[in-house]
PDB file of C-alpha atoms in Angstrom:
ATOM      1  CA  UNK A 245    -100.329 -28.785 -46.835  1.00 48.00           C
ATOM      2  CA  UNK A 246    -101.959 -30.619 -43.979  1.00 48.00           C
ATOM      3  CA  UNK A 247     -99.677 -32.390 -41.655  1.00 51.00           C
ATOM      4  CA  UNK A 248    -100.813 -35.494 -39.919  1.00 49.00           C
ATOM      5  CA  UNK A 249     -99.222 -36.215 -36.546  1.00 49.00           C
ATOM      6  CA  UNK A 250     -98.817 -39.870 -36.143  1.00 49.00           C
ATOM      7  CA  UNK A 251     -98.946 -40.974 -32.548  1.00 51.00           C
ATOM      8  CA  UNK A 252     -95.968 -43.091 -31.622  1.00 54.00           C
ATOM      9  CA  UNK A 253     -96.991 -46.260 -29.929  1.00 54.00           C
ATOM     10  CA  UNK A 254     -94.947 -47.085 -26.797  1.00 57.00           C
ATOM     11  CA  UNK A 255     -94.190 -50.764 -26.423  1.00 60.00           C
ATOM     12  CA  UNK A 256     -93.606 -52.128 -22.867  1.00 62.00           C
ATOM     13  CA  UNK A 257     -91.488 -55.077 -21.775  1.00 66.00           C
ATOM     14  CA  UNK A 258     -92.826 -58.422 -22.681  1.00 80.00           C
ATOM     15  CA  UNK A 259     -92.978 -61.001 -19.922  1.00 77.00           C
ATOM     16  CA  UNK A 260     -90.034 -62.876 -21.402  1.00 80.00           C
ATOM     17  CA  UNK A 261     -87.907 -59.721 -21.562  1.00 75.00           C
ATOM     18  CA  UNK A 262     -88.778 -58.891 -17.963  1.00 80.00           C
ATOM     19  CA  UNK A 263     -87.800 -62.360 -16.819  1.00 82.00           C
ATOM     20  CA  UNK A 264     -84.499 -62.077 -18.687  1.00 83.00           C
ATOM     21  CA  UNK A 265     -83.733 -58.745 -16.986  1.00 83.00           C
ATOM     22  CA  UNK A 266     -84.574 -60.194 -13.572  1.00 86.00           C
ATOM     23  CA  UNK A 267     -82.370 -63.204 -14.273  1.00 86.00           C
ATOM     24  CA  UNK A 268     -79.453 -60.965 -15.287  1.00 85.00           C
ATOM     25  CA  UNK A 269     -79.850 -58.874 -12.121  1.00 87.00           C
ATOM     26  CA  UNK A 270     -79.948 -62.036 -10.004  1.00 86.00           C
ATOM     27  CA  UNK A 271     -76.752 -63.311 -11.630  1.00 85.00           C
ATOM     28  CA  UNK A 272     -75.015 -59.977 -11.046  1.00 83.00           C
ATOM     29  CA  UNK A 273     -76.072 -59.958  -7.390  1.00 83.00           C
ATOM     30  CA  UNK A 274     -74.845 -63.522  -7.034  1.00 80.00           C
ATOM     31  CA  UNK A 275     -71.480 -62.513  -8.461  1.00 78.00           C
ATOM     32  CA  UNK A 276     -71.186 -59.359  -6.359  1.00 77.00           C
ATOM     33  CA  UNK A 277     -72.263 -60.715  -2.970  1.00 76.00           C
ATOM     34  CA  UNK A 278     -69.166 -62.879  -2.373  1.00 77.00           C
ATOM     35  CA  UNK A 279     -66.968 -59.940  -3.326  1.00 73.00           C
ATOM     36  CA  UNK A 280     -68.841 -57.642  -0.939  1.00 74.00           C
ATOM     37  CA  UNK A 281     -68.594 -60.240   1.825  1.00 76.00           C
ATOM     38  CA  UNK A 282     -64.858 -60.586   1.223  1.00 78.00           C
ATOM     39  CA  UNK A 283     -64.413 -56.820   1.452  1.00 81.00           C
ATOM     40  CA  UNK A 284     -66.412 -56.703   4.680  1.00 86.00           C
ATOM     41  CA  UNK A 285     -64.436 -59.561   6.203  1.00 88.00           C
ATOM     42  CA  UNK A 286     -61.157 -57.966   5.165  1.00 91.00           C
ATOM     43  CA  UNK A 287     -62.243 -54.742   6.865  1.00 93.00           C
ATOM     44  CA  UNK A 288     -63.354 -56.636   9.981  1.00 94.00           C
ATOM     45  CA  UNK A 289     -60.100 -58.576  10.118  1.00 95.00           C
ATOM     46  CA  UNK A 290     -58.133 -55.334   9.786  1.00 97.00           C
ATOM     47  CA  UNK A 291     -60.161 -53.743  12.590  1.00 97.00           C
ATOM     48  CA  UNK A 292     -59.556 -56.802  14.760  1.00 98.00           C
ATOM     49  CA  UNK A 293     -55.831 -56.491  14.095  1.00 98.00           C
ATOM     50  CA  UNK A 294     -55.973 -52.820  15.036  1.00 98.00           C
ATOM     51  CA  UNK A 295     -57.801 -53.665  18.277  1.00 98.00           C
ATOM     52  CA  UNK A 296     -54.984 -56.013  19.243  1.00 99.00           C
ATOM     53  CA  UNK A 297     -52.389 -53.454  18.197  1.00 98.00           C
ATOM     54  CA  UNK A 298     -53.977 -50.881  20.502  1.00 98.00           C
ATOM     55  CA  UNK A 299     -54.089 -53.411  23.341  1.00 98.00           C
ATOM     56  CA  UNK A 300     -50.403 -54.057  22.753  1.00 98.00           C
ATOM     57  CA  UNK A 301     -49.635 -50.347  22.996  1.00 98.00           C
ATOM     58  CA  UNK A 302     -51.684 -50.090  26.188  1.00 98.00           C
ATOM     59  CA  UNK A 303     -49.855 -53.060  27.727  1.00 98.00           C
ATOM     60  CA  UNK A 304     -46.457 -51.549  26.909  1.00 98.00           C
ATOM     61  CA  UNK A 305     -47.513 -48.131  28.201  1.00 98.00           C
ATOM     62  CA  UNK A 306     -48.674 -49.767  31.435  1.00 98.00           C
ATOM     63  CA  UNK A 307     -45.549 -51.906  31.824  1.00 98.00           C
ATOM     64  CA  UNK A 308     -42.867 -49.264  32.299  1.00 95.00           C
ATOM     65  CA  UNK A 309     -44.416 -46.950  34.917  1.00 96.00           C
ATOM     66  CA  UNK A 310     -45.896 -49.878  36.856  1.00 95.00           C
ATOM     67  CA  UNK A 311     -42.883 -52.185  36.828  1.00 95.00           C
ATOM     68  CA  UNK A 312     -44.547 -54.965  34.875  1.00 97.00           C
ATOM     69  CA  UNK A 313     -47.669 -56.168  33.103  1.00 97.00           C
ATOM     70  CA  UNK A 314     -51.003 -56.145  34.934  1.00 95.00           C
ATOM     71  CA  UNK A 315     -51.776 -59.434  36.670  1.00 92.00           C
ATOM     72  CA  UNK A 316     -55.014 -61.165  35.839  1.00 90.00           C
ATOM     73  CA  UNK A 317     -56.887 -62.203  38.962  1.00 82.00           C
ATOM     74  CA  UNK A 318     -55.490 -60.160  41.837  1.00 77.00           C
ATOM     75  CA  UNK A 319     -53.064 -57.225  42.003  1.00 75.00           C
ATOM     76  CA  UNK A 320     -50.848 -59.280  44.328  1.00 71.00           C
ATOM     77  CA  UNK A 321     -50.783 -62.625  46.100  1.00 70.00           C
ATOM     78  CA  UNK A 322     -52.295 -61.229  49.326  1.00 74.00           C
ATOM     79  CA  UNK A 323     -55.327 -59.558  47.741  1.00 75.00           C
ATOM     80  CA  UNK A 324     -58.781 -61.146  47.747  1.00 78.00           C
ATOM     81  CA  UNK A 325     -60.182 -58.893  45.011  1.00 82.00           C
ATOM     82  CA  UNK A 326     -60.803 -60.413  41.585  1.00 84.00           C
ATOM     83  CA  UNK A 327     -60.388 -57.918  38.709  1.00 88.00           C
ATOM     84  CA  UNK A 328     -59.073 -58.822  35.261  1.00 92.00           C
ATOM     85  CA  UNK A 329     -55.932 -57.273  33.732  1.00 95.00           C
ATOM     86  CA  UNK A 330     -57.994 -55.501  31.070  1.00 96.00           C
ATOM     87  CA  UNK A 331     -59.453 -53.243  33.749  1.00 95.00           C
ATOM     88  CA  UNK A 332     -56.055 -51.707  34.463  1.00 95.00           C
ATOM     89  CA  UNK A 333     -55.592 -50.809  30.797  1.00 97.00           C
ATOM     90  CA  UNK A 334     -58.627 -48.521  30.619  1.00 97.00           C
ATOM     91  CA  UNK A 335     -56.649 -45.294  31.290  1.00 97.00           C
ATOM     92  CA  UNK A 336     -54.297 -46.273  28.448  1.00 97.00           C
ATOM     93  CA  UNK A 337     -57.201 -46.830  26.036  1.00 97.00           C
ATOM     94  CA  UNK A 338     -58.791 -43.385  26.370  1.00 96.00           C
ATOM     95  CA  UNK A 339     -61.244 -44.807  28.913  1.00 97.00           C
ATOM     96  CA  UNK A 340     -60.133 -42.756  31.912  1.00 96.00           C
ATOM     97  CA  UNK A 341     -63.686 -41.659  32.857  1.00 97.00           C
ATOM     98  CA  UNK A 342     -64.846 -45.290  32.930  1.00 97.00           C
ATOM     99  CA  UNK A 343     -61.794 -46.347  34.953  1.00 96.00           C
ATOM    100  CA  UNK A 344     -62.600 -43.644  37.513  1.00 96.00           C
ATOM    101  CA  UNK A 345     -65.860 -45.490  38.219  1.00 96.00           C
ATOM    102  CA  UNK A 346     -64.062 -48.774  38.946  1.00 94.00           C
ATOM    103  CA  UNK A 347     -63.458 -49.836  42.524  1.00 93.00           C
ATOM    104  CA  UNK A 348     -60.215 -51.820  42.684  1.00 90.00           C
ATOM    105  CA  UNK A 349     -61.188 -53.037  46.145  1.00 89.00           C
ATOM    106  CA  UNK A 350     -64.435 -54.621  44.931  1.00 89.00           C
ATOM    107  CA  UNK A 351     -64.865 -57.814  42.905  1.00 87.00           C
ATOM    108  CA  UNK A 352     -65.775 -57.413  39.248  1.00 86.00           C
ATOM    109  CA  UNK A 353     -69.229 -59.022  39.552  1.00 82.00           C
ATOM    110  CA  UNK A 354     -70.304 -56.443  42.144  1.00 86.00           C
ATOM    111  CA  UNK A 355     -69.848 -53.600  39.622  1.00 89.00           C
ATOM    112  CA  UNK A 356     -72.401 -54.344  36.874  1.00 85.00           C
ATOM    113  CA  UNK A 357     -72.806 -50.743  35.710  1.00 87.00           C
ATOM    114  CA  UNK A 358     -69.120 -50.380  34.890  1.00 91.00           C
ATOM    115  CA  UNK A 359     -68.457 -53.847  33.566  1.00 89.00           C
ATOM    116  CA  UNK A 360     -71.640 -53.969  31.534  1.00 89.00           C
ATOM    117  CA  UNK A 361     -70.215 -51.185  29.354  1.00 92.00           C
ATOM    118  CA  UNK A 362     -69.366 -52.374  25.848  1.00 92.00           C
ATOM    119  CA  UNK A 363     -65.936 -51.357  24.594  1.00 95.00           C
ATOM    120  CA  UNK A 364     -65.230 -51.816  20.891  1.00 95.00           C
ATOM    121  CA  UNK A 365     -61.536 -52.225  21.619  1.00 96.00           C
ATOM    122  CA  UNK A 366     -62.249 -55.564  23.284  1.00 96.00           C
ATOM    123  CA  UNK A 367     -64.583 -56.852  20.555  1.00 95.00           C
ATOM    124  CA  UNK A 368     -63.725 -58.486  17.244  1.00 96.00           C
ATOM    125  CA  UNK A 369     -66.158 -57.067  14.645  1.00 95.00           C
ATOM    126  CA  UNK A 370     -66.468 -60.496  12.988  1.00 95.00           C
ATOM    127  CA  UNK A 371     -67.742 -62.102  16.191  1.00 93.00           C
ATOM    128  CA  UNK A 372     -71.237 -62.092  17.722  1.00 88.00           C
ATOM    129  CA  UNK A 373     -70.952 -59.438  20.422  1.00 76.00           C
ATOM    130  CA  UNK A 374     -72.988 -57.592  22.991  1.00 74.00           C
ATOM    131  CA  UNK A 375     -73.774 -57.768  26.660  1.00 72.00           C
ATOM    132  CA  UNK A 376     -73.864 -61.330  27.909  1.00 75.00           C
ATOM    133  CA  UNK A 377     -74.829 -63.327  30.953  1.00 68.00           C
ATOM    134  CA  UNK A 378     -71.431 -64.479  32.104  1.00 66.00           C
ATOM    135  CA  UNK A 379     -72.730 -67.216  34.380  1.00 60.00           C
ATOM    136  CA  UNK A 380     -69.855 -66.991  36.815  1.00 57.00           C
ATOM    137  CA  UNK A 381     -69.660 -69.886  39.294  1.00 52.00           C
ATOM    138  CA  UNK A 382     -67.404 -67.870  41.606  1.00 50.00           C
ATOM    139  CA  UNK A 383     -70.085 -65.301  42.432  1.00 49.00           C
ATOM    140  CA  UNK A 384     -72.654 -65.312  45.201  1.00 48.00           C
ATOM    141  CA  UNK A 385     -75.479 -65.824  42.715  1.00 53.00           C
ATOM    142  CA  UNK A 386     -74.325 -68.036  39.843  1.00 57.00           C
ATOM    143  CA  UNK A 387     -75.564 -67.256  36.361  1.00 55.00           C
ATOM    144  CA  UNK A 388     -76.455 -63.675  37.150  1.00 61.00           C
ATOM    145  CA  UNK A 389     -73.856 -61.014  36.231  1.00 68.00           C
ATOM    146  CA  UNK A 390     -74.589 -59.147  33.010  1.00 78.00           C
ATOM    147  CA  UNK A 391     -71.263 -58.085  31.534  1.00 84.00           C
ATOM    148  CA  UNK A 392     -69.924 -56.759  28.246  1.00 89.00           C
ATOM    149  CA  UNK A 393     -68.289 -59.177  25.856  1.00 89.00           C
ATOM    150  CA  UNK A 394     -64.552 -59.521  25.350  1.00 93.00           C
ATOM    151  CA  UNK A 395     -62.946 -61.531  22.554  1.00 95.00           C
ATOM    152  CA  UNK A 396     -59.227 -61.285  23.384  1.00 97.00           C
ATOM    153  CA  UNK A 397     -57.424 -63.442  25.928  1.00 96.00           C
ATOM    154  CA  UNK A 398     -54.041 -64.833  26.878  1.00 95.00           C
ATOM    155  CA  UNK A 399     -52.561 -67.932  28.487  1.00 94.00           C
ATOM    156  CA  UNK A 400     -51.156 -68.768  31.889  1.00 94.00           C
ATOM    157  CA  UNK A 401     -49.181 -71.592  30.310  1.00 94.00           C
ATOM    158  CA  UNK A 402     -49.366 -75.008  28.638  1.00 94.00           C
ATOM    159  CA  UNK A 403     -51.096 -78.173  29.823  1.00 91.00           C
ATOM    160  CA  UNK A 404     -48.411 -80.807  30.599  1.00 90.00           C
ATOM    161  CA  UNK A 405     -50.806 -83.452  29.255  1.00 90.00           C
ATOM    162  CA  UNK A 406     -50.702 -81.762  25.840  1.00 93.00           C
ATOM    163  CA  UNK A 407     -46.898 -81.701  25.646  1.00 90.00           C
ATOM    164  CA  UNK A 408     -46.834 -85.476  26.063  1.00 89.00           C
ATOM    165  CA  UNK A 409     -49.214 -85.955  23.106  1.00 91.00           C
ATOM    166  CA  UNK A 410     -47.069 -84.216  20.511  1.00 90.00           C
ATOM    167  CA  UNK A 411     -44.288 -85.947  18.613  1.00 84.00           C
ATOM    168  CA  UNK A 412     -41.578 -85.595  19.629  1.00 88.00           C
ATOM    169  CA  UNK A 413     -42.770 -84.818  23.140  1.00 85.00           C
ATOM    170  CA  UNK A 414     -42.010 -81.433  24.740  1.00 89.00           C
ATOM    171  CA  UNK A 415     -41.997 -82.202  28.470  1.00 79.00           C
ATOM    172  CA  UNK A 416     -40.068 -79.064  29.377  1.00 76.00           C
ATOM    173  CA  UNK A 417     -42.805 -76.834  27.935  1.00 82.00           C
ATOM    174  CA  UNK A 418     -45.652 -78.263  30.002  1.00 82.00           C
ATOM    175  CA  UNK A 419     -46.125 -75.673  32.704  1.00 87.00           C
ATOM    176  CA  UNK A 420     -49.366 -74.012  33.786  1.00 86.00           C
ATOM    177  CA  UNK A 421     -47.605 -70.779  34.758  1.00 90.00           C
ATOM    178  CA  UNK A 422     -45.054 -70.002  32.030  1.00 94.00           C
ATOM    179  CA  UNK A 423     -47.280 -67.951  29.720  1.00 96.00           C
ATOM    180  CA  UNK A 424     -47.511 -64.197  29.196  1.00 97.00           C
ATOM    181  CA  UNK A 425     -50.347 -63.782  31.715  1.00 95.00           C
ATOM    182  CA  UNK A 426     -49.876 -64.250  35.462  1.00 94.00           C
ATOM    183  CA  UNK A 427     -52.601 -64.599  38.055  1.00 90.00           C
ATOM    184  CA  UNK A 428     -51.036 -62.526  40.829  1.00 89.00           C
ATOM    185  CA  UNK A 429     -47.621 -61.321  39.606  1.00 92.00           C
ATOM    186  CA  UNK A 430     -46.737 -58.278  37.539  1.00 94.00           C
ATOM    187  CA  UNK A 431     -44.512 -59.974  34.994  1.00 97.00           C
ATOM    188  CA  UNK A 432     -41.599 -57.852  33.840  1.00 97.00           C
ATOM    189  CA  UNK A 433     -40.432 -58.188  30.257  1.00 98.00           C
ATOM    190  CA  UNK A 434     -37.101 -59.412  31.630  1.00 97.00           C
ATOM    191  CA  UNK A 435     -38.898 -62.673  32.469  1.00 97.00           C
ATOM    192  CA  UNK A 436     -39.593 -63.318  28.776  1.00 97.00           C
ATOM    193  CA  UNK A 437     -36.329 -65.074  28.030  1.00 97.00           C
ATOM    194  CA  UNK A 438     -37.684 -66.621  24.813  1.00 96.00           C
ATOM    195  CA  UNK A 439     -37.883 -63.072  23.457  1.00 96.00           C
ATOM    196  CA  UNK A 440     -40.857 -60.725  23.214  1.00 97.00           C
ATOM    197  CA  UNK A 441     -41.236 -61.359  19.476  1.00 96.00           C
ATOM    198  CA  UNK A 442     -41.389 -65.116  20.129  1.00 96.00           C
ATOM    199  CA  UNK A 443     -44.039 -65.020  22.859  1.00 97.00           C
ATOM    200  CA  UNK A 444     -47.782 -64.817  22.275  1.00 98.00           C
ATOM    201  CA  UNK A 445     -49.537 -62.296  24.492  1.00 98.00           C
ATOM    202  CA  UNK A 446     -53.193 -62.253  23.412  1.00 98.00           C
ATOM    203  CA  UNK A 447     -55.302 -63.968  20.794  1.00 98.00           C
ATOM    204  CA  UNK A 448     -58.964 -64.469  19.968  1.00 97.00           C
ATOM    205  CA  UNK A 449     -61.422 -66.557  21.929  1.00 95.00           C
ATOM    206  CA  UNK A 450     -64.708 -65.273  20.562  1.00 95.00           C
ATOM    207  CA  UNK A 451     -68.335 -66.293  20.903  1.00 93.00           C
ATOM    208  CA  UNK A 452     -68.242 -67.182  24.596  1.00 90.00           C
ATOM    209  CA  UNK A 453     -70.109 -68.248  26.716  1.00 88.00           C
ATOM    210  CA  UNK A 454     -71.973 -69.939  23.830  1.00 90.00           C
ATOM    211  CA  UNK A 455     -70.150 -72.989  22.505  1.00 93.00           C
ATOM    212  CA  UNK A 456     -68.980 -73.079  18.878  1.00 96.00           C
ATOM    213  CA  UNK A 457     -67.291 -75.938  17.059  1.00 97.00           C
ATOM    214  CA  UNK A 458     -65.814 -75.722  13.566  1.00 97.00           C
ATOM    215  CA  UNK A 459     -67.792 -72.633  12.613  1.00 95.00           C
ATOM    216  CA  UNK A 460     -71.152 -73.727  14.013  1.00 96.00           C
ATOM    217  CA  UNK A 461     -73.054 -72.753  17.150  1.00 95.00           C
ATOM    218  CA  UNK A 462     -73.695 -76.018  18.981  1.00 94.00           C
ATOM    219  CA  UNK A 463     -74.744 -74.889  22.470  1.00 88.00           C
ATOM    220  CA  UNK A 464     -76.455 -71.673  23.527  1.00 86.00           C
ATOM    221  CA  UNK A 465     -75.170 -70.831  26.990  1.00 82.00           C
ATOM    222  CA  UNK A 466     -77.335 -71.753  29.949  1.00 78.00           C
ATOM    223  CA  UNK A 467     -76.871 -72.315  33.660  1.00 75.00           C
ATOM    224  CA  UNK A 468     -76.080 -75.975  33.012  1.00 76.00           C
ATOM    225  CA  UNK A 469     -74.024 -75.800  29.812  1.00 81.00           C
ATOM    226  CA  UNK A 470     -71.607 -73.030  28.854  1.00 82.00           C
ATOM    227  CA  UNK A 471     -68.012 -71.905  28.501  1.00 85.00           C
ATOM    228  CA  UNK A 472     -66.657 -70.349  31.672  1.00 82.00           C
ATOM    229  CA  UNK A 473     -65.873 -66.690  31.001  1.00 82.00           C
ATOM    230  CA  UNK A 474     -66.467 -64.233  28.187  1.00 86.00           C
ATOM    231  CA  UNK A 475     -66.701 -60.799  29.775  1.00 88.00           C
ATOM    232  CA  UNK A 476     -63.790 -58.389  29.264  1.00 93.00           C
ATOM    233  CA  UNK A 477     -63.800 -57.662  32.995  1.00 90.00           C
ATOM    234  CA  UNK A 478     -63.717 -61.210  34.326  1.00 88.00           C
ATOM    235  CA  UNK A 479     -60.476 -63.034  35.260  1.00 88.00           C
ATOM    236  CA  UNK A 480     -61.925 -66.378  34.132  1.00 84.00           C
ATOM    237  CA  UNK A 481     -62.143 -65.018  30.588  1.00 89.00           C
ATOM    238  CA  UNK A 482     -58.479 -65.937  30.216  1.00 90.00           C
ATOM    239  CA  UNK A 483     -57.683 -69.040  28.172  1.00 87.00           C
ATOM    240  CA  UNK A 484     -56.018 -70.541  31.252  1.00 84.00           C
ATOM    241  CA  UNK A 485     -53.704 -73.125  29.653  1.00 91.00           C
ATOM    242  CA  UNK A 486     -53.188 -74.272  26.072  1.00 94.00           C
ATOM    243  CA  UNK A 487     -54.925 -77.658  25.873  1.00 92.00           C
ATOM    244  CA  UNK A 488     -56.128 -78.185  22.322  1.00 95.00           C
ATOM    245  CA  UNK A 489     -58.667 -80.840  21.349  1.00 95.00           C
ATOM    246  CA  UNK A 490     -59.381 -83.498  18.776  1.00 96.00           C
ATOM    247  CA  UNK A 491     -60.585 -82.382  15.329  1.00 97.00           C
ATOM    248  CA  UNK A 492     -64.229 -82.430  16.446  1.00 96.00           C
ATOM    249  CA  UNK A 493     -63.598 -80.129  19.407  1.00 95.00           C
ATOM    250  CA  UNK A 494     -65.099 -82.578  21.896  1.00 93.00           C
ATOM    251  CA  UNK A 495     -62.131 -84.453  23.397  1.00 92.00           C
ATOM    252  CA  UNK A 496     -59.440 -82.706  25.462  1.00 91.00           C
ATOM    253  CA  UNK A 497     -56.504 -82.280  25.328  1.00 92.00           C
ATOM    254  CA  UNK A 498     -55.613 -82.761  21.668  1.00 95.00           C
ATOM    255  CA  UNK A 499     -53.359 -81.547  18.891  1.00 96.00           C
ATOM    256  CA  UNK A 500     -55.920 -79.307  17.142  1.00 97.00           C
ATOM    257  CA  UNK A 501     -55.970 -75.868  18.720  1.00 97.00           C
ATOM    258  CA  UNK A 502     -57.210 -73.071  16.432  1.00 98.00           C
ATOM    259  CA  UNK A 503     -60.838 -72.551  15.328  1.00 98.00           C
ATOM    260  CA  UNK A 504     -61.884 -76.066  16.332  1.00 98.00           C
ATOM    261  CA  UNK A 505     -63.869 -75.024  19.402  1.00 97.00           C
ATOM    262  CA  UNK A 506     -64.035 -71.859  21.435  1.00 94.00           C
ATOM    263  CA  UNK A 507     -64.012 -73.797  24.685  1.00 91.00           C
ATOM    264  CA  UNK A 508     -64.947 -76.628  26.960  1.00 90.00           C
ATOM    265  CA  UNK A 509     -68.394 -76.993  28.481  1.00 87.00           C
ATOM    266  CA  UNK A 510     -68.187 -76.138  32.170  1.00 79.00           C
ATOM    267  CA  UNK A 511     -71.260 -78.295  32.718  1.00 75.00           C
ATOM    268  CA  UNK A 512     -69.405 -81.395  31.526  1.00 74.00           C
ATOM    269  CA  UNK A 513     -67.019 -83.370  33.689  1.00 62.00           C
ATOM    270  CA  UNK A 514     -63.423 -82.473  32.884  1.00 58.00           C
ATOM    271  CA  UNK A 515     -60.455 -83.572  34.953  1.00 52.00           C
ATOM    272  CA  UNK A 516     -58.670 -80.263  35.356  1.00 59.00           C
ATOM    273  CA  UNK A 517     -58.950 -79.027  38.957  1.00 58.00           C
ATOM    274  CA  UNK A 518     -58.923 -75.316  38.099  1.00 55.00           C
ATOM    275  CA  UNK A 519     -62.027 -75.245  35.962  1.00 55.00           C
ATOM    276  CA  UNK A 520     -64.309 -74.107  38.767  1.00 54.00           C
ATOM    277  CA  UNK A 521     -62.651 -70.685  38.836  1.00 61.00           C
ATOM    278  CA  UNK A 522     -60.564 -70.448  35.663  1.00 76.00           C
ATOM    279  CA  UNK A 523     -61.677 -70.045  32.080  1.00 79.00           C
ATOM    280  CA  UNK A 524     -62.484 -72.942  29.779  1.00 84.00           C
ATOM    281  CA  UNK A 525     -61.981 -71.017  26.522  1.00 90.00           C
ATOM    282  CA  UNK A 526     -59.868 -72.070  23.529  1.00 95.00           C
ATOM    283  CA  UNK A 527     -58.354 -70.177  20.588  1.00 98.00           C
ATOM    284  CA  UNK A 528     -61.242 -69.342  18.293  1.00 98.00           C
ATOM    285  CA  UNK A 529     -62.130 -66.589  15.850  1.00 97.00           C
ATOM    286  CA  UNK A 530     -64.643 -65.871  13.122  1.00 97.00           C
ATOM    287  CA  UNK A 531     -62.111 -65.067  10.401  1.00 96.00           C
ATOM    288  CA  UNK A 532     -61.587 -67.475   7.526  1.00 94.00           C
ATOM    289  CA  UNK A 533     -58.570 -69.692   8.057  1.00 95.00           C
ATOM    290  CA  UNK A 534     -57.287 -68.573  11.429  1.00 97.00           C
ATOM    291  CA  UNK A 535     -57.096 -65.942  14.162  1.00 98.00           C
ATOM    292  CA  UNK A 536     -55.293 -62.709  14.881  1.00 98.00           C
ATOM    293  CA  UNK A 537     -52.695 -62.747  17.643  1.00 98.00           C
ATOM    294  CA  UNK A 538     -50.761 -60.107  19.559  1.00 98.00           C
ATOM    295  CA  UNK A 539     -47.161 -60.909  20.434  1.00 98.00           C
ATOM    296  CA  UNK A 540     -45.318 -59.400  23.361  1.00 98.00           C
ATOM    297  CA  UNK A 541     -43.239 -57.096  21.171  1.00 97.00           C
ATOM    298  CA  UNK A 542     -46.472 -55.399  20.075  1.00 98.00           C
ATOM    299  CA  UNK A 543     -46.659 -57.024  16.640  1.00 98.00           C
ATOM    300  CA  UNK A 544     -49.915 -58.547  15.401  1.00 98.00           C
ATOM    301  CA  UNK A 545     -49.812 -61.684  13.255  1.00 97.00           C
ATOM    302  CA  UNK A 546     -52.323 -64.067  11.726  1.00 97.00           C
ATOM    303  CA  UNK A 547     -52.129 -67.606  13.095  1.00 97.00           C
ATOM    304  CA  UNK A 548     -53.506 -70.097  10.592  1.00 97.00           C
ATOM    305  CA  UNK A 549     -55.736 -72.833  11.904  1.00 95.00           C
ATOM    306  CA  UNK A 550     -53.363 -75.492  10.589  1.00 95.00           C
ATOM    307  CA  UNK A 551     -50.473 -74.095  12.659  1.00 96.00           C
ATOM    308  CA  UNK A 552     -48.365 -76.944  14.009  1.00 94.00           C
ATOM    309  CA  UNK A 553     -49.246 -77.599  17.646  1.00 95.00           C
ATOM    310  CA  UNK A 554     -45.582 -77.811  18.662  1.00 95.00           C
ATOM    311  CA  UNK A 555     -44.988 -74.348  17.217  1.00 95.00           C
ATOM    312  CA  UNK A 556     -48.026 -73.061  19.085  1.00 96.00           C
ATOM    313  CA  UNK A 557     -46.740 -74.528  22.346  1.00 96.00           C
ATOM    314  CA  UNK A 558     -43.439 -72.761  21.706  1.00 95.00           C
ATOM    315  CA  UNK A 559     -44.952 -69.295  21.366  1.00 96.00           C
ATOM    316  CA  UNK A 560     -47.292 -69.679  24.339  1.00 96.00           C
ATOM    317  CA  UNK A 561     -44.371 -70.160  26.742  1.00 96.00           C
ATOM    318  CA  UNK A 562     -42.316 -67.123  27.718  1.00 96.00           C
ATOM    319  CA  UNK A 563     -39.272 -69.038  28.990  1.00 93.00           C
ATOM    320  CA  UNK A 564     -39.381 -72.529  27.510  1.00 90.00           C
ATOM    321  CA  UNK A 565     -36.263 -72.151  25.391  1.00 88.00           C
ATOM    322  CA  UNK A 566     -37.992 -73.482  22.258  1.00 82.00           C
ATOM    323  CA  UNK A 567     -36.973 -72.337  18.795  1.00 68.00           C
ATOM    324  CA  UNK A 568     -40.083 -73.187  16.753  1.00 67.00           C
ATOM    325  CA  UNK A 569     -42.024 -70.400  15.017  1.00 73.00           C
ATOM    326  CA  UNK A 570     -45.817 -70.289  14.701  1.00 73.00           C
ATOM    327  CA  UNK A 571     -45.669 -68.497  11.340  1.00 68.00           C
TER     328      UNK A 571
END
């Protein structure tokens, strides 16, 4: 009996079927992307928290053998050398070889090889990072030093003008030198009479020297318009004093203080006399809803951007006697 082999005809996708498949894939991608972005942001936020935790450990490990926390601008009141506190933490962050290249008798901007080195421990992974032109006005050649970015900073104190804006007023908290960072003094933990767990040590001030407001880049740094500071090595990268702004991030001081703007334009005319040599940064991060913050007891907490300004003033001061919590 003869068998006939019938060839099976293969039918391809019709155009309509192909379009349906593409549409389904597009929908699935659209559904998955936000979830992937959330996972990435959660991982970045956790890494940022860990960075601050490690900085807290380094600060505590420095404190005991050295009789206090590292000062920010100069090792003591008689020194003329400007080196930021972060430099002194390098041996406590497994960066001993880099620290051995640092000259503590030479200003930071004269050591570009060392201070142009990127250190992940000073960078929030959610923020735009890299080597930056710091644009320091306190150097011999303004707008020249190339330094590595740093996203974590602390406060010298609170602007008295801000404490008069809040209701009720907090006149006793307005002091430009009652924060966790000192310019020329090694602060001992005994000076933190509000309690280490009630005093903010470091928080985020990311994106500098470019200017961001409410999640948008509004000014790319230039010689004429920029935030003062940004490098992890530079004393002016400190937040100086808590000032706050209005909701638009353009009028200072004000009662909005977190994620409104990452700083004040040094090229603009602002009344504060220290802005030629001190930082003009504000509290700012690239996490949704707030910023990470290191407290002096070594704990890391998330400060929401709607945190009450009076509570924020309370945790910035180390000896103000306030009882408000920023959580």
